[in-house]
């Protein structure tokens, strides 16, 4: 795991992941900046969530991918069902989304790095100390790494 002082939205890693809710809303946190920078990625994610308006809980732990360019993909990771005060992300959903992203892109190798913020630990309410340990276990088990961007 590497830590970088910088903007996640300027990351150069092949996968850029951030946490989302299953309601199709990107109104605050990192998601708000993703929406502003890549409005088509937001529209795609929003429409996808709307198609699952019944049973949104089923989206928890799933990803909606959006090609940023030929070398990079945005991972809209559904880490929580709802948004707002007290609507916490879930550790298992974060892990499931990130492992699935690596597997889906068949890039499970020592050179793969996935760019992430302190995913789920801001507005999502998770504790970084706990999530960091889980992510380190994932890195070891699946043989890929995370680059954690912090401003």
Coordinates of N, CA, C and O in Angstrom, one line a residue:
X1 N 0.8 -1.2 0.0 CA 0.0 0.0 0.0 C 0.9 1.2 0.0 O 1.8 1.3 0.8
X2 N 0.6 2.1 -0.9 CA 1.3 3.3 -1.0 C 0.4 4.5 -0.7 O -0.8 4.4 -1.0
X3 N 0.9 5.5 -0.1 CA 0.1 6.7 0.2 C 0.7 7.9 -0.6 O 1.9 8.1 -0.7
X4 N -0.2 8.6 -1.2 CA 0.2 9.8 -2.1 C -0.6 11.0 -1.6 O -1.8 10.9 -1.4
X5 N 0.1 12.1 -1.5 CA -0.5 13.4 -1.3 C -0.9 13.9 -2.6 O 0.0 14.2 -3.5
X6 N -2.2 14.0 -2.9 CA -2.6 14.4 -4.2 C -4.1 14.2 -4.5 O -4.8 13.6 -3.6
X7 N -4.5 14.5 -5.6 CA -5.9 14.5 -6.0 C -6.2 13.1 -6.7 O -5.6 12.8 -7.7
X8 N -7.1 12.3 -6.1 CA -7.5 11.1 -6.7 C -7.9 11.2 -8.1 O -7.7 10.3 -8.9
X9 N -8.6 12.3 -8.5 CA -9.1 12.5 -9.8 C -8.0 12.7 -10.8 O -8.2 12.8 -12.0
X10 N -6.8 12.9 -10.4 CA -5.6 13.0 -11.3 C -4.7 11.8 -11.2 O -3.6 11.8 -11.8
X11 N -5.2 10.7 -10.6 CA -4.4 9.5 -10.5 C -4.1 8.9 -11.9 O -4.8 9.1 -12.9
X12 N -3.0 8.2 -12.0 CA -2.6 7.5 -13.2 C -2.7 6.0 -13.2 O -2.5 5.4 -14.2
X13 N -3.2 5.5 -12.1 CA -3.4 4.0 -12.0 C -4.5 3.6 -13.0 O -5.4 4.4 -13.3
X14 N -4.5 2.3 -13.4 CA -5.5 1.8 -14.4 C -6.9 1.8 -13.9 O -7.8 2.0 -14.6
X15 N -7.0 1.6 -12.5 CA -8.4 1.6 -11.9 C -8.4 2.7 -10.8 O -7.5 2.8 -10.0
X16 N -9.4 3.5 -10.9 CA -9.6 4.6 -9.9 C -11.0 4.3 -9.3 O -12.0 4.3 -9.9
X17 N -11.0 3.9 -8.0 CA -12.2 3.5 -7.3 C -12.6 4.5 -6.2 O -11.7 5.1 -5.6
X18 N -13.9 4.7 -6.1 CA -14.4 5.5 -5.0 C -15.7 4.9 -4.5 O -16.4 4.2 -5.3
X19 N -16.1 5.2 -3.3 CA -17.4 4.7 -2.8 C -18.6 5.5 -3.2 O -18.5 6.7 -3.2
X20 N -19.7 4.8 -3.5 CA -20.9 5.4 -3.9 C -22.1 4.7 -3.0 O -21.9 3.7 -2.4
X21 N -23.2 5.3 -3.1 CA -24.4 4.7 -2.6 C -25.2 4.1 -3.7 O -25.0 4.3 -4.8
X22 N -26.2 3.3 -3.3 CA -27.1 2.6 -4.2 C -28.3 3.4 -4.7 O -29.2 2.9 -5.4
X23 N -28.3 4.7 -4.3 CA -29.4 5.5 -4.6 C -29.2 6.3 -5.9 O -30.1 7.1 -6.3
X24 N -28.0 6.3 -6.5 CA -27.8 7.0 -7.7 C -27.5 8.5 -7.4 O -27.6 9.3 -8.3
X25 N -27.0 8.8 -6.2 CA -26.8 10.2 -5.8 C -25.3 10.4 -5.6 O -24.7 9.6 -4.8
X26 N -24.7 11.4 -6.2 CA -23.3 11.8 -5.9 C -23.3 13.2 -5.5 O -22.9 14.1 -6.2
X27 N -23.8 13.5 -4.3 CA -24.0 14.9 -3.9 C -22.9 15.5 -3.0 O -22.9 16.7 -2.7
X28 N -22.0 14.6 -2.4 CA -21.0 15.2 -1.5 C -19.8 14.2 -1.5 O -19.8 13.2 -2.1
X29 N -18.8 14.7 -0.8 CA -17.6 13.9 -0.7 C -16.9 13.7 -2.0 O -17.0 14.5 -2.9
X30 N -16.1 12.7 -2.1 CA -15.3 12.4 -3.3 C -16.3 12.2 -4.5 O -16.0 12.7 -5.6
X31 N -17.4 11.6 -4.3 CA -18.4 11.3 -5.4 C -18.8 12.6 -6.0 O -19.0 12.7 -7.3
X32 N -19.0 13.7 -5.3 CA -19.4 15.0 -5.8 C -18.3 15.5 -6.8 O -18.7 16.0 -7.9
X33 N -17.1 15.3 -6.5 CA -16.0 15.7 -7.4 C -15.9 14.8 -8.6 O -15.6 15.3 -9.7
X34 N -16.2 13.5 -8.5 CA -16.2 12.6 -9.6 C -17.4 13.1 -10.5 O -17.2 13.2 -11.8
X35 N -18.5 13.4 -10.0 CA -19.7 13.9 -10.8 C -19.3 15.1 -11.6 O -19.7 15.2 -12.7
X36 N -18.6 16.0 -11.0 CA -18.2 17.3 -11.6 C -17.2 17.0 -12.7 O -17.3 17.6 -13.8
X37 N -16.2 16.2 -12.5 CA -15.2 15.9 -13.5 C -15.6 15.0 -14.6 O -15.2 15.3 -15.8
X38 N -16.4 14.0 -14.3 CA -16.8 13.1 -15.3 C -18.4 12.9 -15.3 O -18.9 11.9 -14.8
X39 N -19.1 14.0 -15.8 CA -20.6 13.9 -15.7 C -21.2 12.7 -16.4 O -22.2 12.2 -16.0
X40 N -20.6 12.2 -17.5 CA -21.1 11.1 -18.1 C -21.0 9.8 -17.3 O -21.9 8.9 -17.3
X41 N -20.0 9.7 -16.5 CA -19.8 8.6 -15.5 C -20.9 8.7 -14.5 O -21.5 7.7 -14.1
X42 N -21.2 9.9 -14.1 CA -22.3 10.1 -13.1 C -23.7 9.6 -13.7 O -24.4 8.9 -13.1
X43 N -23.9 10.1 -14.9 CA -25.2 9.8 -15.6 C -25.4 8.3 -15.8 O -26.4 7.7 -15.5
X44 N -24.3 7.6 -16.1 CA -24.3 6.2 -16.3 C -24.6 5.5 -15.0 O -25.5 4.6 -14.9
X45 N -23.9 5.9 -13.9 CA -24.1 5.3 -12.6 C -25.6 5.6 -12.1 O -26.3 4.7 -11.6
X46 N -26.0 6.8 -12.3 CA -27.4 7.2 -11.9 C -28.4 6.3 -12.6 O -29.3 5.8 -11.9
X47 N -28.3 6.2 -13.9 CA -29.3 5.4 -14.7 C -29.2 4.0 -14.3 O -30.3 3.3 -14.2
X48 N -28.1 3.4 -14.0 CA -27.9 2.0 -13.6 C -28.6 1.8 -12.2 O -29.4 0.8 -12.1
X49 N -28.4 2.7 -11.3 CA -29.1 2.6 -10.0 C -30.6 2.7 -10.2 O -31.4 2.0 -9.5
X50 N -31.1 3.6 -11.0 CA -32.5 3.8 -11.3 C -33.1 2.5 -11.8 O -34.3 2.2 -11.5
X51 N -32.4 1.8 -12.7 CA -32.9 0.5 -13.2 C -33.1 -0.5 -12.1 O -33.8 -1.5 -12.3
X52 N -32.4 -0.3 -11.0 CA -32.5 -1.2 -9.9 C -33.2 -0.6 -8.7 O -32.9 -0.9 -7.6
X53 N -34.2 0.2 -9.0 CA -34.9 1.0 -8.0 C -35.6 0.1 -7.0 O -35.7 0.4 -5.8
X54 N -36.0 -1.1 -7.4 CA -36.6 -2.1 -6.5 C -35.4 -3.0 -6.2 O -34.8 -3.6 -7.1
X55 N -35.1 -3.1 -4.9 CA -34.0 -4.0 -4.6 C -32.6 -3.4 -4.6 O -31.6 -4.0 -5.0
X56 N -32.5 -2.1 -4.3 CA -31.2 -1.5 -4.3 C -30.2 -2.1 -3.3 O -29.0 -2.0 -3.5
X57 N -30.7 -2.7 -2.3 CA -29.8 -3.4 -1.4 C -28.9 -4.4 -2.1 O -27.8 -4.7 -1.7
X58 N -29.5 -5.0 -3.2 CA -28.8 -6.0 -4.0 C -27.5 -5.4 -4.7 O -26.7 -6.1 -5.1
X59 N -27.5 -4.1 -4.8 CA -26.4 -3.4 -5.5 C -25.2 -3.3 -4.5 O -24.0 -3.1 -5.0
X60 N -25.4 -3.4 -3.2 CA -24.3 -3.3 -2.3 C -23.2 -4.3 -2.6 O -23.4 -5.5 -2.8
X61 N -22.0 -3.8 -2.7 CA -20.8 -4.7 -3.0 C -20.6 -4.8 -4.5 O -19.7 -5.5 -4.9
X62 N -21.4 -4.2 -5.3 CA -21.3 -4.2 -6.8 C -20.6 -3.0 -7.3 O -20.5 -1.9 -6.7
X63 N -20.1 -3.1 -8.5 CA -19.4 -2.0 -9.2 C -20.1 -1.5 -10.5 O -20.6 -2.4 -11.2
X64 N -20.0 -0.3 -10.7 CA -20.4 0.2 -12.1 C -19.2 0.9 -12.6 O -18.6 1.8 -12.1
X65 N -18.8 0.3 -13.8 CA -17.5 0.8 -14.4 C -17.8 1.8 -15.5 O -18.8 1.8 -16.2
X66 N -16.8 2.7 -15.6 CA -16.9 3.7 -16.7 C -15.5 4.0 -17.2 O -14.6 4.3 -16.4
X67 N -15.4 3.8 -18.5 CA -14.1 4.1 -19.1 C -13.7 5.5 -19.2 O -14.5 6.3 -19.9
X68 N -12.7 6.0 -18.5 CA -12.3 7.4 -18.5 C -11.5 7.6 -19.8 O -11.7 8.7 -20.5
X69 N -10.6 6.7 -20.2 CA -9.8 6.8 -21.4 C -9.4 5.4 -21.7 O -9.8 4.5 -21.0
X70 N -8.6 5.2 -22.7 CA -8.2 3.9 -23.1 C -7.3 3.1 -22.1 O -7.2 1.9 -22.1
X71 N -6.8 3.9 -21.1 CA -5.9 3.2 -20.1 C -6.5 3.2 -18.7 O -5.9 2.6 -17.8
X72 N -7.6 3.9 -18.5 CA -8.1 4.0 -17.2 C -9.6 3.8 -17.1 O -10.4 4.2 -18.0
X73 N -10.0 3.2 -16.0 CA -11.4 2.9 -15.7 C -11.8 3.4 -14.3 O -11.1 3.2 -13.4
X74 N -12.9 4.1 -14.3 CA -13.5 4.6 -13.0 C -14.3 3.5 -12.4 O -15.2 2.9 -13.1
X75 N -14.1 3.2 -11.2 CA -14.9 2.2 -10.5 C -15.9 2.9 -9.5 O -15.4 3.4 -8.5
X76 N -17.1 2.9 -9.8 CA -18.2 3.5 -8.9 C -18.6 2.3 -8.0 O -19.4 1.4 -8.4
X77 N -18.0 2.2 -6.9 CA -18.1 1.1 -6.0 C -19.3 1.3 -5.0 O -19.3 2.3 -4.2
X78 N -20.3 0.5 -5.0 CA -21.4 0.6 -4.1 C -21.1 0.1 -2.8 O -21.2 -1.1 -2.5
X79 N -20.7 1.0 -1.9 CA -20.2 0.6 -0.6 C -21.2 0.9 0.5 O -21.0 0.5 1.7
X80 N -22.3 1.5 0.2 CA -23.4 1.7 1.1 C -24.7 1.9 0.4 O -24.8 2.3 -0.8
X81 N -25.8 1.5 1.0 CA -27.1 1.5 0.4 C -27.7 2.9 0.3 O -28.1 3.3 -0.8
X82 N -27.7 3.6 1.4 CA -28.2 5.0 1.4 C -27.1 6.0 1.6 O -25.9 5.7 1.7
X83 N -27.5 7.3 1.6 CA -26.5 8.3 1.9 C -27.1 9.3 3.0 O -28.3 9.2 3.3
X84 N -26.2 10.1 3.5 CA -26.6 11.0 4.5 C -26.2 10.6 5.9 O -25.6 9.5 6.1
X85 N -26.4 11.5 6.8 CA -26.0 11.3 8.2 C -26.5 9.9 8.8 O -27.6 9.6 8.6
X86 N -25.5 9.2 9.3 CA -25.8 7.9 9.9 C -26.0 6.7 8.9 O -26.4 5.6 9.3
X87 N -25.9 6.9 7.6 CA -26.0 5.9 6.6 C -24.6 5.4 6.3 O -24.0 5.8 5.3
X88 N -24.2 4.5 7.1 CA -22.8 4.0 7.0 C -22.5 3.0 5.9 O -23.3 2.2 5.6
X89 N -21.3 3.2 5.4 CA -20.7 2.2 4.4 C -20.5 0.9 5.2 O -20.5 0.9 6.4
X90 N -20.2 -0.1 4.4 CA -19.9 -1.4 5.1 C -18.6 -1.9 4.6 O -18.2 -1.9 3.4
X91 N -17.8 -2.4 5.6 CA -16.4 -2.9 5.3 C -16.5 -4.0 4.2 O -15.7 -4.0 3.3
X92 N -17.4 -4.9 4.4 CA -17.4 -6.1 3.5 C -17.7 -5.6 2.1 O -17.2 -6.1 1.1
X93 N -18.5 -4.6 1.9 CA -18.9 -4.1 0.6 C -17.7 -3.4 0.0 O -17.4 -3.6 -1.2
X94 N -16.9 -2.7 0.7 CA -15.7 -2.0 0.2 C -14.7 -3.1 -0.3 O -14.2 -3.0 -1.5
X95 N -14.5 -4.1 0.5 CA -13.6 -5.2 0.1 C -14.1 -5.9 -1.1 O -13.3 -6.2 -2.1
X96 N -15.4 -6.3 -1.1 CA -16.0 -7.0 -2.2 C -15.8 -6.2 -3.5 O -15.5 -6.7 -4.6
X97 N -16.1 -4.9 -3.5 CA -16.0 -4.1 -4.7 C -14.6 -4.0 -5.2 O -14.4 -4.1 -6.4
X98 N -13.6 -3.8 -4.3 CA -12.2 -3.7 -4.8 C -11.6 -5.0 -5.3 O -10.9 -5.0 -6.4
X99 N -11.9 -6.1 -4.7 CA -11.4 -7.4 -5.2 C -12.1 -7.7 -6.5 O -11.5 -8.1 -7.5
X100 N -13.4 -7.5 -6.6 CA -14.1 -7.7 -7.9 C -13.6 -6.9 -9.0 O -13.5 -7.4 -10.1
X101 N -13.3 -5.6 -8.7 CA -12.7 -4.7 -9.8 C -11.4 -5.3 -10.3 O -11.2 -5.4 -11.5
X102 N -10.5 -5.8 -9.5 CA -9.3 -6.4 -9.9 C -9.5 -7.6 -10.7 O -8.9 -7.8 -11.8
X103 N -10.4 -8.5 -10.2 CA -10.7 -9.7 -10.9 C -11.4 -9.4 -12.3 O -11.0 -10.0 -13.3
X104 N -12.3 -8.5 -12.3 CA -13.1 -8.2 -13.5 C -12.1 -7.7 -14.6 O -12.4 -7.9 -15.8
X105 N -11.1 -7.0 -14.2 CA -10.1 -6.5 -15.2 C -8.9 -7.4 -15.4 O -8.0 -7.0 -16.1
X106 N -9.0 -8.6 -14.9 CA -8.0 -9.6 -15.1 C -6.6 -9.1 -14.9 O -5.7 -9.4 -15.7
X107 N -6.4 -8.3 -13.9 CA -5.1 -7.6 -13.7 C -4.6 -8.0 -12.3 O -3.9 -7.2 -11.7
X108 N -4.9 -9.2 -11.8 CA -4.4 -9.6 -10.6 C -2.9 -10.0 -10.8 O -2.6 -11.1 -11.1
X109 N -2.0 -9.0 -10.6 CA -0.6 -9.3 -10.7 C 0.1 -8.3 -9.8 O -0.5 -7.3 -9.3
X110 N 1.3 -8.5 -9.5 CA 2.0 -7.7 -8.5 C 2.1 -6.2 -9.0 O 2.4 -5.3 -8.2
X111 N 1.9 -5.9 -10.3 CA 2.1 -4.6 -10.8 C 0.8 -3.8 -10.7 O 0.8 -2.6 -10.9
X112 N -0.4 -4.5 -10.5 CA -1.7 -3.8 -10.5 C -1.7 -2.9 -9.2 O -1.5 -3.4 -8.1
X113 N -2.1 -1.7 -9.4 CA -2.4 -0.8 -8.3 C -3.8 -0.1 -8.6 O -4.0 0.3 -9.7
X114 N -4.6 -0.1 -7.6 CA -5.9 0.6 -7.7 C -5.8 1.8 -6.8 O -5.5 1.8 -5.6
X115 N -6.1 2.9 -7.5 CA -6.2 4.2 -6.8 C -7.5 4.3 -6.0 O -8.5 4.1 -6.5
X116 N -7.4 4.7 -4.7 CA -8.5 4.9 -3.9 C -8.3 6.1 -3.0 O -7.2 6.5 -2.7
X117 N -9.4 6.7 -2.5 CA -9.3 7.6 -1.4 C -9.4 6.8 -0.1 O -9.2 5.6 -0.1
X118 N -9.6 7.5 1.0 CA -9.8 6.7 2.3 C -11.3 6.2 2.2 O -12.2 6.7 2.8
X119 N -11.5 5.3 1.3 CA -12.8 4.9 0.8 C -13.7 4.4 2.0 O -13.4 3.6 2.7
X120 N -14.9 5.1 2.0 CA -15.8 4.8 3.1 C -15.6 5.4 4.4 O -16.4 5.2 5.3
X121 N -14.4 6.0 4.6 CA -14.0 6.5 5.9 C -14.3 8.0 6.2 O -14.2 8.5 7.3
X122 N -14.8 8.7 5.2 CA -15.3 10.1 5.4 C -16.7 10.1 5.8 O -17.1 9.7 6.9
X123 N -17.5 10.4 4.8 CA -19.0 10.5 5.0 C -19.6 9.1 5.3 O -20.6 8.9 5.9
X124 N -18.9 8.0 4.8 CA -19.3 6.7 5.0 C -19.2 6.1 6.4 O -19.8 5.1 6.8
X125 N -18.4 6.8 7.2 CA -18.3 6.5 8.7 C -17.5 5.4 9.1 O -17.4 5.0 10.3
X126 N -16.7 4.7 8.1 CA -15.9 3.6 8.5 C -14.6 4.1 9.2 O -14.2 5.3 9.0
X127 N -13.9 3.3 9.9 CA -12.7 3.7 10.6 C -11.5 3.2 9.8 O -11.4 2.0 9.4
X128 N -10.6 4.1 9.4 CA -9.5 3.8 8.5 C -8.6 2.8 9.1 O -8.1 1.9 8.4
X129 N -8.4 2.8 10.4 CA -7.5 1.8 11.0 C -8.0 0.4 10.8 O -7.2 -0.5 10.5
X130 N -9.3 0.2 10.8 CA -9.9 -1.1 10.6 C -9.8 -1.5 9.1 O -9.3 -2.6 8.7
X131 N -10.2 -0.5 8.3 CA -10.2 -0.8 6.8 C -8.8 -1.0 6.3 O -8.6 -1.9 5.5
X132 N -7.8 -0.3 6.8 CA -6.5 -0.4 6.3 C -6.0 -1.8 6.6 O -5.3 -2.4 5.7
X133 N -6.3 -2.4 7.7 CA -5.9 -3.8 8.0 C -6.5 -4.7 7.0 O -5.8 -5.7 6.5
X134 N -7.8 -4.5 6.7 CA -8.5 -5.4 5.8 C -7.9 -5.3 4.4 O -7.7 -6.3 3.7
X135 N -7.6 -4.1 4.0 CA -7.0 -3.8 2.6 C -5.6 -4.5 2.5 O -5.2 -5.0 1.5
X136 N -4.8 -4.4 3.6 CA -3.5 -5.1 3.6 C -3.6 -6.6 3.5 O -2.8 -7.2 2.7
X137 N -4.6 -7.2 4.1 CA -4.9 -8.6 3.9 C -5.2 -8.9 2.5 O -4.8 -9.9 1.9
X138 N -6.0 -8.1 1.9 CA -6.4 -8.2 0.5 C -5.2 -8.2 -0.4 O -5.1 -9.0 -1.3
X139 N -4.4 -7.2 -0.2 CA -3.2 -7.0 -1.0 C -2.3 -8.3 -1.0 O -1.8 -8.8 -2.0
X140 N -2.2 -8.8 0.2 CA -1.3 -10.0 0.4 C -2.0 -11.3 -0.3 O -1.3 -12.0 -1.0
X141 N -3.3 -11.4 -0.1 CA -4.0 -12.6 -0.6 C -4.1 -12.6 -2.1 O -4.0 -13.6 -2.7
X142 N -4.4 -11.4 -2.7 CA -4.7 -11.4 -4.1 C -3.6 -10.8 -4.9 O -3.7 -10.7 -6.1
X143 N -2.5 -10.4 -4.3 CA -1.3 -10.0 -5.0 C -1.5 -8.8 -5.9 O -1.1 -8.8 -7.1
X144 N -2.1 -7.8 -5.4 CA -2.2 -6.4 -6.0 C -2.2 -5.4 -4.9 O -2.3 -5.7 -3.8
X145 N -2.0 -4.1 -5.3 CA -1.9 -3.1 -4.3 C -2.8 -1.9 -4.5 O -3.4 -1.7 -5.5
X146 N -2.9 -1.1 -3.4 CA -3.7 0.1 -3.4 C -2.8 1.3 -3.3 O -1.7 1.3 -2.6
X147 N -3.2 2.3 -4.0 CA -2.5 3.6 -3.8 C -3.6 4.5 -3.2 O -4.6 4.8 -3.8
X148 N -3.3 5.0 -2.0 CA -4.3 5.8 -1.3 C -4.0 7.3 -1.5 O -2.9 7.7 -1.1
X149 N -4.9 8.0 -2.1 CA -4.7 9.4 -2.3 C -5.4 10.2 -1.2 O -6.5 10.0 -0.8
X150 N -4.6 11.1 -0.7 CA -5.1 12.1 0.3 C -4.7 13.5 -0.1 O -3.6 13.7 -0.6
X151 N -5.6 14.4 0.1 CA -5.3 15.8 -0.3 C -4.5 16.4 0.8 O -4.4 16.0 1.9

